[in-house]
Each structure stands twice: as structure tokens, then as C-alpha cells.
Amino acid sequence: MAGEAFLIIICPANYFRYRPLRNRDTGQGRGSSMRKSLAAMLAASMMATPLMAQQSAMVPDDGDWPLYARDHAGQRFAPLADITPENVDQLQHAWTFRLRPDGGGGILAGTVPVVVDGVMYMPLGDAVVALEAHTGRELWRHAVEGATIRRSVTYWPGDGERAPRLFYSKGNALVAINAANGSLASEFGDGGVMEFEGTAYSYPPSIFRNVLVIGALTPEISEGPSGNSRAFDARTGEKLWEFDVIPQPGQVGHETWHDDGWRNRPGANMWVWYTTADVETGLIFMTLGSPGPNYWGGDRPGANLFGNSVVAVDAETGEYRWHFQTIHHDLWDWDLPAPPVLVDVEVNGETIPALAETGKPGLMYILDRRTGEPVHGVNEMLVAAADVPGEYYHPTQPIPVKPEPLSRMWWDPTDVVTAEDTNAEHAAACRDLLASYGGTFFNSGPFTPFFFHEEGDPPRASINLPHNGGSNWGGSAVDPTTGYIYVNTSESGSIGWIEARDPEGNYGRGTSGSAQPYDRGSLSGPGAYSSFSASFTDENGRNVNLPCIRPPWGRLVAVDGNTGEVAWASKLGTTPELGEDKQDTGSNNTFGGPMVTAGGLVFIGATSDGILRAFDSETGELVWSEQLDYAAMTIPMSYRGADGRQYIAVLATGSAFGPPVLGPDRRPANNEMLITWALPE
């Protein structure tokens, strides 16, 4: 199949989205067009405020960061303008907080604190702490036993009768504590603890008015526990609703599961740790992963709703409103990680309440958030099929007209690094790797399939781009005053085939015990984690593994949501091991995402080089950076302290999957930190 061309054409059928049962008129309160003045910025922030205890939306203080992504729209937009491109180079460390002096700080990668009324609340794995947000002084500490909590804690402002609370999950129970002192909120559940039935979920619940929403963490196997989303009352812990992510008989989408493939099917779960919502309509937007198992779907023929879909439901009742499926019958483990970010866009003189969803394929879908209809167009495109026994290959996949793909989706042998790109040793290792597969890979562009390989056959491998993002759980940020959507993307290529499953083989996390007959493999052995990358030894004797496709390997991209065009794209990350003259490559930035401020700055960590950066939000120019001891594999935040200053904050923890940073004694330093910056007083 090497070098074989494959025709991709537009299919007029528009069956990637199924009509909602009811389509309410939710066009009221759409807002104005491009907001430039301070008054208009305030109006924009009002449209993106969290749903609080009352039925009407309340406006958060501009200086607060009360949710993981700051507001229910998920915009990660701090309406603070003290720090600008002109003065950002004056930032100084304000205070730091050592996360886990006894070790284990790497588990807090991806964690974002919340700040309300000058107090910062943060999980530490074995505790929740409250800190004075302008000094870092510890106010109280709540010990956690029998679980490890991370990512964030959920703040609920109370309802007039009940005081503000914080929530976290122990995997099979939600816990409520009083925000004032960290004591258990006894009116919730059984003395502050509410055990829930069904599949475990170890992350904090999302909060909408008085509704707590959780997802599910399912194994990636052929039969297993349900991935249903559930909701509970934040006041009492009472269960409110459960949404069937695998449609049951009589439900919308059930017809997309052929041959009873829906029975006992795990997956299609919301595994990420927050959701977004429209405060005008009361809709929440669940992003659901792929059905199990990941790489073989012969026992689940059909499009497999609601796998790989954005699903809009009523926050109070869980009632289905609409969905948009980004992948039909996923065979690549390209589940939807990050929730969509909400933004109003101006198209042909009309203001459209929209959302933007990104994912691992490197595509961005901009949809009308009232209906799920594409704003700038989506075409069903014919894609290639392979030859795995019993497999179902969906003939088309939805590709946006705009924006253009944010990551490479095509490959040919000319896209292999040269010595000029990296160095002679790495380029030779890449050529050797390619030669071991017969000198080429099969690639048909978007959604390239993997072919069947039997033991003893010559290697016939596919390469599918991008590998592991695209955009992962870091997701997007939005400046509501311009409609610019900011997203970080990584580049690489997944290589290999499908093989008969070796019962003794390790096919990856969560796959043990699967009854599926086929799974991913490569020359490296069982599993799906073989990428088109190769290693060399640097001048310090370290083994360095880098992609074999030509740089850049990471970018920060700004998309104009109003037009669907890419406004700018800047390299994100470096490869210091290549030396000063070649290190400007961009780098893997899978674990982390951007934050934008009214001062005109996009802050982002995420990169493997451990640098926190600030870009001019209008031009993409890099205007500030600082090398950290640990990479910031999370999302930065900004807030105003009780002293009136604007702060930038981020957890710098590195990755729990990488080697620890060692101290002078060659033992783990355990200096993972929450770091804050501010302008000089």
C-alpha cells in the first residue's frame, strides 16, 4: 500500500449530528458584536459568569478565579489589565508555596487552584488548604484520608441559608467542607460525605447553580462498567439525574449501535475534570470519550453515539438537547478531552452564541451552542478503510471547512528530519527506524487506518498524524472582546498496525482483561504507544528521544472565531538538547493549556522544556519567559489580591510520568511549587 493515493471528497450527507428531540428558542440575550470598551468588556464578563446558587446568573468579581477555567464558559479570561506586553518584563516572584515537601508533588500536574474574595483553595493530594492569596499564608488545612485528590476543588457560594462550601471526590464519594474553616459540611450527605453508586470518578465535580455533575473513569476494554454522567444536589447530596452516554433502546442515538454493540459497553465517558455551561440557557456541554475498546470495534459496528461527542443537556434535569459527534466509530483513541470554550462570534453581521471544541486530531469545531450546528461549515469526507478481520470502518468523518487543521494530518517520506533540522545522529536514527518498516508508511491523511499484521509478515505499518494531540486536555482560552480562541498543539506520528491480541501482552493502561481479539502493535511490541520518534545521545551522555517528522513540534495558535481563520501561530517550546542554534523547534505540550488576560497577554506553560511564557495576544509575539525548576503541566491563572495587585499563578510540578528533579544529595528535591508573580509594589 506504500505510496497509494486515496481520494477524499465531500459527501453531501449531513448525518454527523442528529436532530434534538426538542429545540427550544434560546436566542435571547445574545449580546453585542465586538466589544472594545471597558463597559462592553464588563457586559461580556456578565455573559460568561458562573451559575451560582440562585436561578439567575451572578457576576463574579473581576479579581476572582472561582472555577477551574475561571467561568462556566471556560474562557480562562482574566478581566485584569495591570500587566501588559509593555510591562510584563518587570514581573517578580511574589510568593511561593511548597506543595508536598515529603514527596509526591508530581501527582498535582494539571491542578489549578480557585480564588474567591482573596482566599485561594487548593488540593494537595492528601489535604485541601486555604491560603491568603496575596501572601501565601496558610489559613487552614483539611486532611484527606483514603484517597488522593487533585486537579482542583469545587467552590459553591451557598444559597443564603447555607454557607459557602468546597467539594472534592474520593472516587466513590463526594465530600463537602466549609469554605470558612475546612470542617465537614454536616448537612451534605451523611455528615459531609455522600457515597455514590456506579463507576468511580476521582476528580472534583462541576458546579452549576445547585447542581454537582460528575463523569466516570472506565477501563478501556470490550465489556465493563457504565460511563454515565451523574448529577447531585449541592445542598443535600441527593441524586438528581443520570445521563446514558451509550444510548439505550428508544433513546436518541441508539440506532447508531448495530448488532447489539451497545450492551455492557464501557467508555464514551466524560473523564476530564470539568465541564462548561451556558448561563443564558442552562445547558451544560459534556465532552465524551471513545467507546471501549480503543483500537478495535468489530463488536460495535456503527457510528457509536455518544462516543467522541459534545452533548448538550439541561443542567437541572439532564435532559438531552443536542449533540455533535467529532469522530464516527473511533479506532484511534481520539476521545474528546477538554470541554468546549464558549464565545460569541460575529458572522455576516449576526452575533452567534458559539462554542469551540478541540481534540487530539488537531481539528477545531466552532458550533452554534444553541443547536450544535457548525458556524463555519463542516463536511463529511470519505476516509480510507483497512483490512482488520471483522472491523467496521465508517466511510466518512466530519472535517471543518474552517478553521484549517491546527496540526499536520498528512505525511510522506519527505517529512523526515534532516541533520540540519536536529543533528546527524538523530537523523540517521530516524532513517534507520523508517527502513525497519520497509522504507515508508501508509498514510491517507485524516483518520488513516491501521492494517492487519500477522506474525511473520513483512512490516506494513501506517502512520497517523497527529499522535496524542493535536490538542489534549489543556484545551482553549478565549478573549471575549475579540473572539480570538487560543489553543496549544503538538505534532508527532503514531506508527504500527493491528494484530491478534497476545493474552500475555501489555496493551496499555486500563486494557487488562479485555476480551477483544485484536489490538494495536508495532515492531516495538504490543500497544499503541509507538511513535515515529528516535533517540540519540547528547553531549552530556543523556538519551534524548525526539520526533522524526520535521519541526515545528509544538505551536500556540490563535483562531479568529468570527472568521474561522488562523490569526497567528507561534512556535511553542524548545529542545535545549539540540544546542542554541537548533533548539527553536517547538516541543511537546500535551499536558497544559493557555490563559488570556484583558491586558493583552496569553500565559502558558505546558512545554517539556519547563518554561513559562507570555505571548502578545494580538500578534503572537513572545514577550516574556522564565525558566522554572519544574515544568508547569497545567493552566496558569490570574487574580487580584487583597492588596490590590494583579497576580499570575501556576503550579510547577513537572510530570508524574517523568524522572524526579534531584537535589544536591541526588535524592528527589520535592520542591514542586505554586509560584506567583506580580509587578513591583
XYZ file of C-alpha atoms in Angstrom:
681
model
C 0.000 0.000 0.000
C 3.069 2.279 0.082
C 2.593 5.493 -1.818
C -1.014 4.653 -2.671
C -3.219 7.687 -3.276
C -6.649 7.876 -1.705
C -9.464 10.109 -2.891
C -11.092 12.376 -0.316
C -14.309 14.008 -1.470
C -17.143 15.959 0.082
C -20.189 13.891 0.967
C -23.456 15.866 0.934
C -24.974 13.779 3.697
C -25.009 15.651 6.976
C -25.564 12.789 9.379
C -22.852 13.551 11.898
C -25.470 15.328 14.024
C -28.912 14.010 14.884
C -31.834 16.332 15.415
C -32.693 17.126 19.019
C -35.938 15.884 20.498
C -36.845 19.471 21.217
C -35.202 22.613 20.014
C -36.107 25.483 22.262
C -35.774 29.075 21.137
C -32.778 30.242 23.140
C -31.806 33.244 21.101
C -32.478 35.840 23.789
C -29.652 37.810 25.325
C -27.059 37.100 22.642
C -25.020 40.198 23.425
C -23.385 42.728 21.155
C -20.737 42.481 18.478
C -17.004 43.014 19.012
C -16.618 44.550 22.446
C -13.814 47.070 22.727
C -14.749 49.482 25.510
C -14.446 48.811 29.218
C -18.229 48.860 29.590
C -18.612 46.302 26.831
C -15.948 44.123 28.449
C -17.978 44.124 31.646
C -21.040 43.057 29.669
C -19.049 40.240 28.133
C -17.907 39.031 31.534
C -21.510 39.055 32.724
C -22.460 36.697 29.892
C -19.694 34.310 30.928
C -20.238 34.288 34.689
C -20.681 31.170 36.775
C -24.107 29.814 37.585
C -24.305 30.397 41.309
C -26.735 29.310 43.988
C -29.666 31.318 42.674
C -31.532 30.536 39.456
C -30.246 33.703 37.776
C -26.587 34.036 36.841
C -24.432 36.071 39.188
C -21.397 38.117 38.201
C -18.094 37.008 39.759
C -15.764 39.674 40.986
C -13.233 40.578 38.298
C -10.439 39.714 40.686
C -11.662 36.178 41.448
C -10.888 32.861 39.772
C -13.715 30.739 41.243
C -13.659 27.734 38.850
C -11.031 25.590 37.159
C -11.347 27.605 33.914
C -12.483 30.738 35.841
C -16.040 30.879 34.486
C -18.708 28.499 33.260
C -17.919 29.484 29.682
C -14.458 28.004 30.241
C -12.842 31.112 28.757
C -9.890 31.346 31.158
C -10.090 35.082 30.540
C -8.921 37.237 33.445
C -10.529 40.695 33.096
C -7.462 42.350 34.660
C -5.209 44.682 32.712
C -2.474 45.818 35.120
C 0.080 43.522 33.460
C 0.590 44.307 29.764
C 3.023 43.468 26.962
C 4.806 46.704 27.808
C 5.487 45.917 31.482
C 5.361 42.115 31.701
C 9.165 42.009 31.750
C 9.003 43.640 35.203
C 7.220 40.656 36.800
C 8.757 39.457 40.048
C 8.124 36.433 42.235
C 5.584 37.491 44.860
C 5.360 34.326 46.974
C 5.647 30.575 46.603
C 4.105 27.590 48.351
C 5.901 24.246 48.515
C 3.273 21.659 47.653
C 4.426 18.340 49.158
C 7.763 18.612 50.996
C 7.671 14.891 51.789
C 7.320 13.948 48.105
C 4.683 13.149 45.547
C 4.216 16.666 44.161
C 4.210 15.356 40.596
C 0.692 13.989 41.067
C -0.565 17.583 41.168
C 0.222 18.192 37.498
C -2.895 19.647 35.911
C -4.044 21.261 39.153
C -5.496 24.783 39.179
C -6.435 26.493 42.469
C -9.533 28.644 42.847
C -9.557 32.144 44.355
C -12.597 33.814 45.905
C -12.596 37.026 47.964
C -8.846 36.996 48.446
C -8.626 33.352 49.566
C -7.026 30.593 47.486
C -8.233 26.992 47.844
C -6.128 24.121 46.549
C -5.894 20.300 46.771
C -2.569 18.745 47.747
C -3.393 15.088 47.216
C -3.663 14.314 50.921
C -5.195 17.627 52.002
C -7.066 20.770 50.994
C -5.511 24.083 52.029
C -6.779 27.642 52.156
C -4.157 30.338 51.616
C -4.162 34.096 51.822
C -3.975 34.824 48.111
C -1.637 37.839 48.313
C 0.866 36.357 50.791
C 0.560 32.543 50.647
C -0.044 32.384 54.393
C -1.867 29.157 55.275
C -5.280 29.813 56.824
C -6.463 26.244 57.389
C -5.786 22.673 56.286
C -8.293 19.848 55.816
C -6.761 16.356 55.908
C -7.901 13.786 53.319
C -7.732 10.100 54.154
C -8.197 7.088 51.909
C -7.920 8.958 48.618
C -5.686 11.220 46.552
C -7.354 14.442 45.425
C -6.020 16.697 42.696
C -6.878 18.918 39.709
C -8.961 21.387 41.771
C -11.664 21.772 44.375
C -15.193 22.932 43.562
C -16.373 26.170 45.152
C -20.088 26.660 45.870
C -21.084 30.125 47.189
C -24.004 28.925 49.310
C -27.677 29.684 48.924
C -28.423 32.249 51.604
C -29.248 29.582 54.174
C -26.111 27.513 53.783
C -22.573 28.878 53.928
C -20.103 28.520 51.046
C -18.645 25.045 50.570
C -15.845 23.244 48.794
C -16.313 19.811 47.227
C -13.931 17.065 46.220
C -14.287 13.410 45.217
C -12.765 10.356 46.890
C -13.528 8.164 43.879
C -16.795 6.731 45.189
C -17.948 9.598 47.411
C -18.341 13.368 47.239
C -17.130 15.297 50.262
C -18.346 18.774 51.274
C -16.328 21.025 53.582
C -16.987 24.523 54.847
C -15.008 27.159 52.954
C -14.561 29.176 56.151
C -12.539 26.613 58.087
C -12.286 23.290 56.232
C -14.613 21.394 58.561
C -17.090 18.892 57.138
C -20.394 20.407 55.978
C -22.639 18.125 58.029
C -25.881 18.911 56.135
C -24.482 17.336 52.964
C -24.934 13.577 52.602
C -24.007 11.676 55.739
C -22.135 14.177 57.882
C -20.494 15.818 54.872
C -19.824 12.659 52.854
C -22.136 11.354 50.138
C -21.269 7.961 48.667
C -22.422 7.479 45.088
C -23.168 4.306 43.180
C -21.795 3.306 39.816
C -18.433 3.888 38.186
C -15.791 5.751 40.142
C -14.859 9.344 39.387
C -11.828 10.738 41.208
C -11.986 14.372 40.129
C -13.890 17.347 41.581
C -17.491 17.765 40.442
C -18.520 20.611 38.173
C -20.968 23.071 39.747
C -23.974 24.717 38.034
C -26.340 26.600 40.306
C -27.029 23.947 42.962
C -26.123 21.016 40.704
C -22.933 18.959 41.029
C -22.036 16.994 37.883
C -19.553 14.126 37.727
C -18.274 11.923 34.939
C -16.855 8.393 35.112
C -13.481 6.659 34.848
C -13.944 3.430 32.878
C -11.433 0.795 31.765
C -10.639 0.631 28.039
C -11.978 -2.870 27.427
C -14.712 -4.535 25.378
C -17.178 -5.063 28.252
C -17.287 -3.215 31.516
C -18.936 -0.650 33.771
C -21.067 2.235 32.568
C -19.522 5.596 31.742
C -22.715 7.515 32.580
C -22.577 11.109 33.834
C -24.475 11.845 37.064
C -25.675 14.893 38.973
C -26.355 15.619 42.644
C -27.808 18.424 44.756
C -25.024 20.596 46.205
C -27.156 21.301 49.286
C -28.091 17.772 50.332
C -26.240 15.298 48.108
C -29.495 13.935 46.674
C -29.079 12.371 43.231
C -30.793 14.459 40.560
C -30.210 12.685 37.260
C -28.084 10.254 35.251
C -27.355 10.514 31.535
C -26.889 7.364 29.440
C -23.748 8.017 27.412
C -24.385 4.769 25.490
C -27.987 5.299 24.262
C -30.348 2.598 25.399
C -33.303 1.246 23.343
C -35.717 4.049 22.467
C -33.195 6.829 23.117
C -31.671 9.222 20.595
C -28.604 7.633 19.020
C -29.425 4.020 19.859
C -29.800 3.282 16.143
C -26.072 4.006 15.652
C -25.172 0.781 17.517
C -25.584 -2.229 15.242
C -25.737 -5.889 16.278
C -26.386 -5.057 19.950
C -22.951 -3.474 20.256
C -24.321 -1.161 22.938
C -24.768 -3.922 25.521
C -22.414 -3.718 28.520
C -20.297 -1.216 26.617
C -17.867 0.883 28.686
C -16.400 4.183 27.587
C -17.996 7.185 25.899
C -17.381 8.696 29.320
C -16.650 12.227 30.491
C -13.257 11.568 32.073
C -11.970 15.151 32.203
C -12.319 17.089 35.457
C -14.592 19.972 34.492
C -17.410 20.855 32.115
C -18.621 24.131 30.656
C -22.095 25.661 30.573
C -24.204 28.395 29.014
C -25.610 30.591 31.774
C -28.258 32.010 29.438
C -29.840 28.677 28.518
C -28.859 26.464 31.444
C -27.176 23.934 29.145
C -24.048 22.043 30.112
C -21.723 20.618 27.461
C -20.294 17.180 28.195
C -17.274 16.041 26.187
C -17.310 12.265 25.899
C -14.518 9.843 25.092
C -14.371 6.902 22.745
C -16.226 3.638 23.416
C -14.181 0.696 24.625
C -12.031 -0.870 23.431
C -9.826 1.717 21.782
C -8.381 0.246 18.602
C -10.787 -2.478 17.533
C -14.515 -2.008 17.106
C -15.659 -5.095 15.245
C -18.117 -5.898 18.026
C -19.557 -2.359 17.985
C -20.357 -1.593 14.320
C -21.991 1.751 13.590
C -21.238 5.388 14.344
C -21.359 4.682 18.121
C -23.078 7.687 19.676
C -22.403 9.398 22.011
C -18.767 8.436 21.674
C -16.418 11.313 20.755
C -19.279 13.807 21.034
C -20.153 17.128 22.572
C -23.543 16.534 24.205
C -25.687 19.415 25.453
C -28.072 18.599 28.299
C -30.253 20.616 30.659
C -28.206 21.204 33.820
C -31.202 20.834 36.125
C -32.739 17.700 34.614
C -30.073 16.046 32.461
C -32.487 16.085 29.533
C -30.860 15.731 26.109
C -30.884 18.839 23.868
C -28.383 18.246 21.054
C -25.111 16.569 20.182
C -22.266 16.865 17.724
C -20.074 13.819 17.019
C -16.487 14.608 16.040
C -15.493 11.011 15.148
C -17.737 8.201 13.955
C -16.696 4.788 15.276
C -13.379 5.808 16.814
C -10.464 3.443 16.118
C -7.669 5.817 17.219
C -8.395 6.546 20.915
C -9.021 10.159 19.967
C -11.584 10.794 22.665
C -12.647 14.346 23.412
C -10.613 15.578 26.365
C -11.155 19.297 27.022
C -14.639 20.800 27.341
C -15.638 23.368 24.720
C -14.948 27.038 25.326
C -17.875 29.435 24.791
C -17.597 32.653 22.811
C -19.962 34.939 20.904
C -18.861 35.399 17.287
C -19.848 37.878 14.604
C -20.675 36.259 11.251
C -22.175 38.251 8.356
C -23.400 40.918 10.745
C -25.090 38.432 13.090
C -23.919 37.674 16.601
C -23.968 33.922 17.166
C -23.579 32.346 20.611
C -20.972 29.733 19.783
C -18.579 27.234 21.300
C -15.249 25.897 20.080
C -14.240 22.272 20.627
C -10.729 20.950 20.021
C -9.273 17.478 20.389
C -6.495 15.040 19.624
C -6.919 15.077 15.805
C -5.920 18.759 15.773
C -9.279 19.976 14.453
C -11.421 22.781 15.862
C -15.212 22.666 15.545
C -16.965 26.022 16.033
C -20.647 25.334 16.700
C -23.771 27.322 17.477
C -24.179 26.429 21.129
C -27.978 26.635 20.916
C -28.275 23.862 18.320
C -24.877 22.259 17.664
C -24.902 23.431 14.040
C -21.456 24.305 12.573
C -20.868 28.051 12.272
C -18.212 27.973 9.542
C -19.159 24.664 7.961
C -18.267 21.006 8.422
C -18.090 18.454 5.593
C -18.423 14.712 5.817
C -15.300 13.485 3.996
C -14.632 9.997 2.667
C -11.726 8.378 4.513
C -9.690 5.216 3.976
C -10.558 1.746 5.257
C -8.212 -1.118 6.166
C -8.483 -4.913 6.370
C -8.715 -5.974 10.018
C -10.960 -9.072 10.312
C -14.497 -8.212 11.350
C -13.800 -4.498 11.652
C -16.363 -1.829 10.782
C -14.923 1.249 9.036
C -17.146 4.285 8.956
C -16.959 5.664 5.406
C -16.793 9.360 6.334
C -15.564 11.650 9.087
C -16.507 15.298 9.832
C -13.816 17.792 8.775
C -14.317 21.523 9.434
C -14.340 23.874 6.465
C -12.837 26.422 8.864
C -10.625 26.575 10.777
C -7.974 24.689 8.835
C -6.385 21.731 10.667
C -4.233 23.049 13.508
C -1.826 20.095 13.269
C -0.366 18.123 10.366
C -2.650 15.321 9.201
C -0.696 14.202 6.106
C 2.725 12.525 5.823
C 5.115 11.484 3.082
C 8.768 10.424 3.159
C 9.964 13.983 2.550
C 8.700 14.942 6.028
C 11.594 13.243 7.836
C 14.109 15.240 9.862
C 17.496 16.002 8.386
C 20.809 16.649 10.116
C 20.150 20.363 9.540
C 16.888 20.092 11.479
C 18.310 18.242 14.509
C 21.693 16.506 14.211
C 23.322 13.771 12.186
C 22.920 11.098 14.871
C 19.183 11.726 15.324
C 18.514 11.984 11.576
C 20.330 8.682 10.995
C 18.307 7.007 13.762
C 15.107 8.235 12.120
C 16.169 6.885 8.725
C 17.010 3.550 10.341
C 13.599 3.426 12.030
C 11.867 4.129 8.726
C 13.976 1.487 6.978
C 12.985 -1.103 9.585
C 9.397 -0.657 8.397
C 10.311 -1.126 4.743
C 11.171 2.478 3.933
C 7.710 4.014 4.122
C 4.406 4.137 5.983
C 0.860 4.114 4.682
C -0.843 7.459 5.137
C -4.111 8.657 3.608
C -4.376 11.913 5.516
C -7.038 12.478 8.182
C -8.086 9.344 10.077
C -5.565 6.998 8.463
C -6.435 3.413 9.481
C -4.103 0.682 10.720
C -3.883 -2.582 8.747
C -3.850 -6.159 9.966
C -0.438 -7.708 10.600
C 0.177 -11.389 11.179
C 3.297 -12.725 12.843
C 5.938 -13.449 10.214
C 4.562 -10.968 7.684
C 6.839 -8.155 6.476
C 6.052 -4.930 8.353
C 3.244 -2.923 6.772
C 2.701 -0.002 9.093
C 0.568 3.090 8.946
C 1.492 6.491 10.295
C -1.334 8.543 11.706
C -0.864 12.230 12.467
C -1.106 13.853 14.904
C -0.193 11.355 17.623
C -1.518 12.064 21.134
C -2.649 15.550 20.123
C -3.390 17.836 18.397
C -4.828 19.455 21.416
C -5.279 17.428 24.577
C -6.972 18.223 27.892
C -5.278 21.645 28.005
C -7.968 22.901 25.632
C -8.542 26.517 24.675
C -8.788 30.006 26.117
C -10.823 32.871 24.658
C -10.648 36.652 24.682
C -14.367 37.571 24.546
C -13.534 41.141 23.485
C -12.003 39.973 20.194
C -13.340 36.458 19.640
C -9.794 35.053 19.443
C -9.506 31.410 20.547
C -6.072 30.302 21.785
C -5.008 26.634 21.727
C -1.694 24.797 22.010
C -0.988 21.845 19.718
C 1.670 19.135 19.490
C 2.999 17.205 16.492
C 4.122 13.590 16.123
C 3.082 10.413 14.347
C 1.677 7.130 15.662
C 3.049 4.114 13.795
C 2.179 0.423 13.691
C -0.634 -1.975 12.871
C -3.420 -4.130 14.309
C -2.502 -7.646 15.434
C -4.109 -10.666 17.067
C -4.081 -9.913 20.758
C -1.409 -11.692 22.787
C -3.070 -12.639 26.092
C 0.280 -12.097 27.826
C 0.959 -8.746 26.137
C 0.735 -5.348 27.795
C -1.519 -3.273 25.547
C -1.642 -0.235 27.786
C -3.257 1.192 30.880
C -6.819 0.039 31.506
C -6.758 -2.770 28.921
C -6.057 -5.790 31.130
C -8.719 -8.469 30.846
C -10.234 -7.230 27.604
C -11.921 -9.937 25.501
C -11.248 -8.154 22.201
C -9.492 -10.381 19.616
C -7.318 -7.642 18.047
C -5.313 -4.668 19.305
C -2.528 -2.272 18.332
C 1.066 -3.380 17.891
C 4.318 -2.472 16.174
C 7.922 -3.613 15.878
C 8.301 -2.416 19.465
C 5.751 -4.995 20.636
C 2.152 -4.851 21.896
C 0.493 -1.485 22.498
C -0.341 1.751 20.779
C 2.415 3.988 22.079
C 4.958 3.526 19.292
C 5.575 6.902 17.710
C 7.678 7.990 14.768
C 10.482 9.185 17.000
C 14.073 8.136 17.594
C 16.813 8.643 20.167
C 20.340 9.962 20.245
C 22.909 10.562 22.982
C 23.619 14.218 23.734
C 26.949 15.732 24.801
C 26.112 15.054 28.459
C 25.513 11.380 27.846
C 21.748 11.647 28.148
C 19.386 9.688 25.949
C 17.190 12.160 24.041
C 14.104 10.993 22.148
C 12.684 13.390 19.544
C 10.073 13.215 16.762
C 11.244 12.133 13.324
C 8.903 14.456 11.457
C 10.365 17.853 10.699
C 9.839 20.690 13.217
C 7.957 22.603 14.478
C 6.724 20.065 17.037
C 4.600 22.461 19.067
C 2.676 25.665 18.437
C 0.407 28.151 20.133
C -2.350 29.074 17.685
C -4.841 31.944 17.700
C -8.039 31.346 15.721
C -10.381 34.240 14.951
C -13.728 32.714 15.898
C -15.565 35.336 13.845
C -13.995 34.269 10.542
C -12.643 30.806 11.303
C -9.223 31.897 10.058
C -5.937 31.348 11.877
C -4.893 34.806 13.088
C -1.381 33.750 14.080
C 0.640 30.683 15.036
C 3.842 30.808 17.097
C 6.320 28.096 17.961
C 5.789 26.845 21.499
C 8.666 25.182 23.294
C 12.318 24.442 22.641
C 14.678 21.463 22.565
C 17.696 22.561 24.631
C 19.490 19.271 23.895
C 19.996 20.447 20.296
C 22.031 23.487 21.310
C 21.304 27.176 20.885
C 21.419 27.235 17.100
C 18.793 24.495 16.623
C 16.701 24.407 19.789
C 13.870 26.639 18.485
C 11.838 23.615 17.381
C 8.615 23.894 19.291
C 8.083 20.943 21.642
C 5.542 18.535 23.014
C 2.968 20.461 25.075
C 0.324 17.790 25.608
C -0.274 18.432 29.300
C -1.295 22.035 29.858
C -3.091 24.956 28.273
C -3.291 28.745 27.898
C -4.828 31.583 29.895
C -5.517 35.074 28.475
C -5.857 38.440 30.203
C -7.536 41.754 29.428
C -4.037 43.226 29.480
C -3.346 41.558 26.121
C -1.301 38.549 27.230
C -1.545 34.788 26.758
C 0.292 32.880 29.515
C 1.168 29.219 29.030
C 3.471 26.588 30.479
C 2.765 23.061 29.164
C 6.090 22.526 27.387
C 8.624 19.851 28.222
C 11.388 22.481 28.426
C 9.910 23.817 31.700
C 9.498 27.449 30.598
C 6.506 29.641 31.451
C 5.828 32.074 28.615
C 3.706 35.117 27.829
C 2.704 35.998 24.263
C 1.125 39.173 22.933
C -2.495 38.064 22.436
C -2.934 40.183 19.299
C 0.273 39.358 17.425
C 1.635 36.118 18.904
C 4.982 37.742 19.750
C 6.798 36.148 22.693
C 7.192 38.997 25.201
C 8.273 37.259 28.433
C 9.518 33.900 29.669
C 11.001 32.333 32.758
C 12.771 29.021 33.187
C 11.212 27.007 36.026
C 12.747 24.146 38.009
C 9.686 22.037 37.199
C 7.528 22.237 34.078
C 4.090 23.810 34.560
C 1.943 20.976 33.184
C -1.297 22.820 33.870
C -3.147 26.088 33.187
C -1.922 29.414 34.614
C -4.394 31.702 36.373
C -4.678 35.359 37.341
C -6.486 37.133 40.184
C -6.429 40.307 42.276
C -5.154 40.005 45.823
C -6.443 41.808 48.890
C -3.529 44.227 48.433
C -4.981 45.341 45.089
C -2.260 43.816 42.909
C -2.815 41.527 39.907
C -1.154 38.145 40.361
C -0.192 35.440 37.900
C -0.035 31.957 39.449
C 0.794 28.448 38.269
C 1.650 25.058 39.758
C 5.092 23.938 38.604
C 5.215 20.204 39.301
C 6.717 18.535 36.271
C 5.113 15.269 35.246
C 4.440 12.280 37.446
C 5.486 10.130 34.449
C 8.979 11.608 34.219
C 12.072 11.286 36.409
C 12.126 13.444 39.559
C 14.251 16.568 39.874
C 17.172 15.693 42.143
C 18.745 17.831 44.843
C 22.460 18.140 45.700
C 22.246 14.863 47.633
C 20.964 13.098 44.479
C 17.627 12.497 46.145
C 14.301 13.914 44.886
C 14.241 17.608 45.752
C 10.458 17.643 46.330
C 10.402 21.352 45.511
C 7.256 21.299 43.389
C 5.783 24.752 43.893
C 2.841 27.009 43.462
C 4.556 30.142 42.127
C 3.035 33.615 41.939
C 4.245 36.718 40.122
C 3.265 40.391 40.366
C 4.569 43.768 39.268
C 6.783 45.608 41.778
C 4.863 47.409 44.517
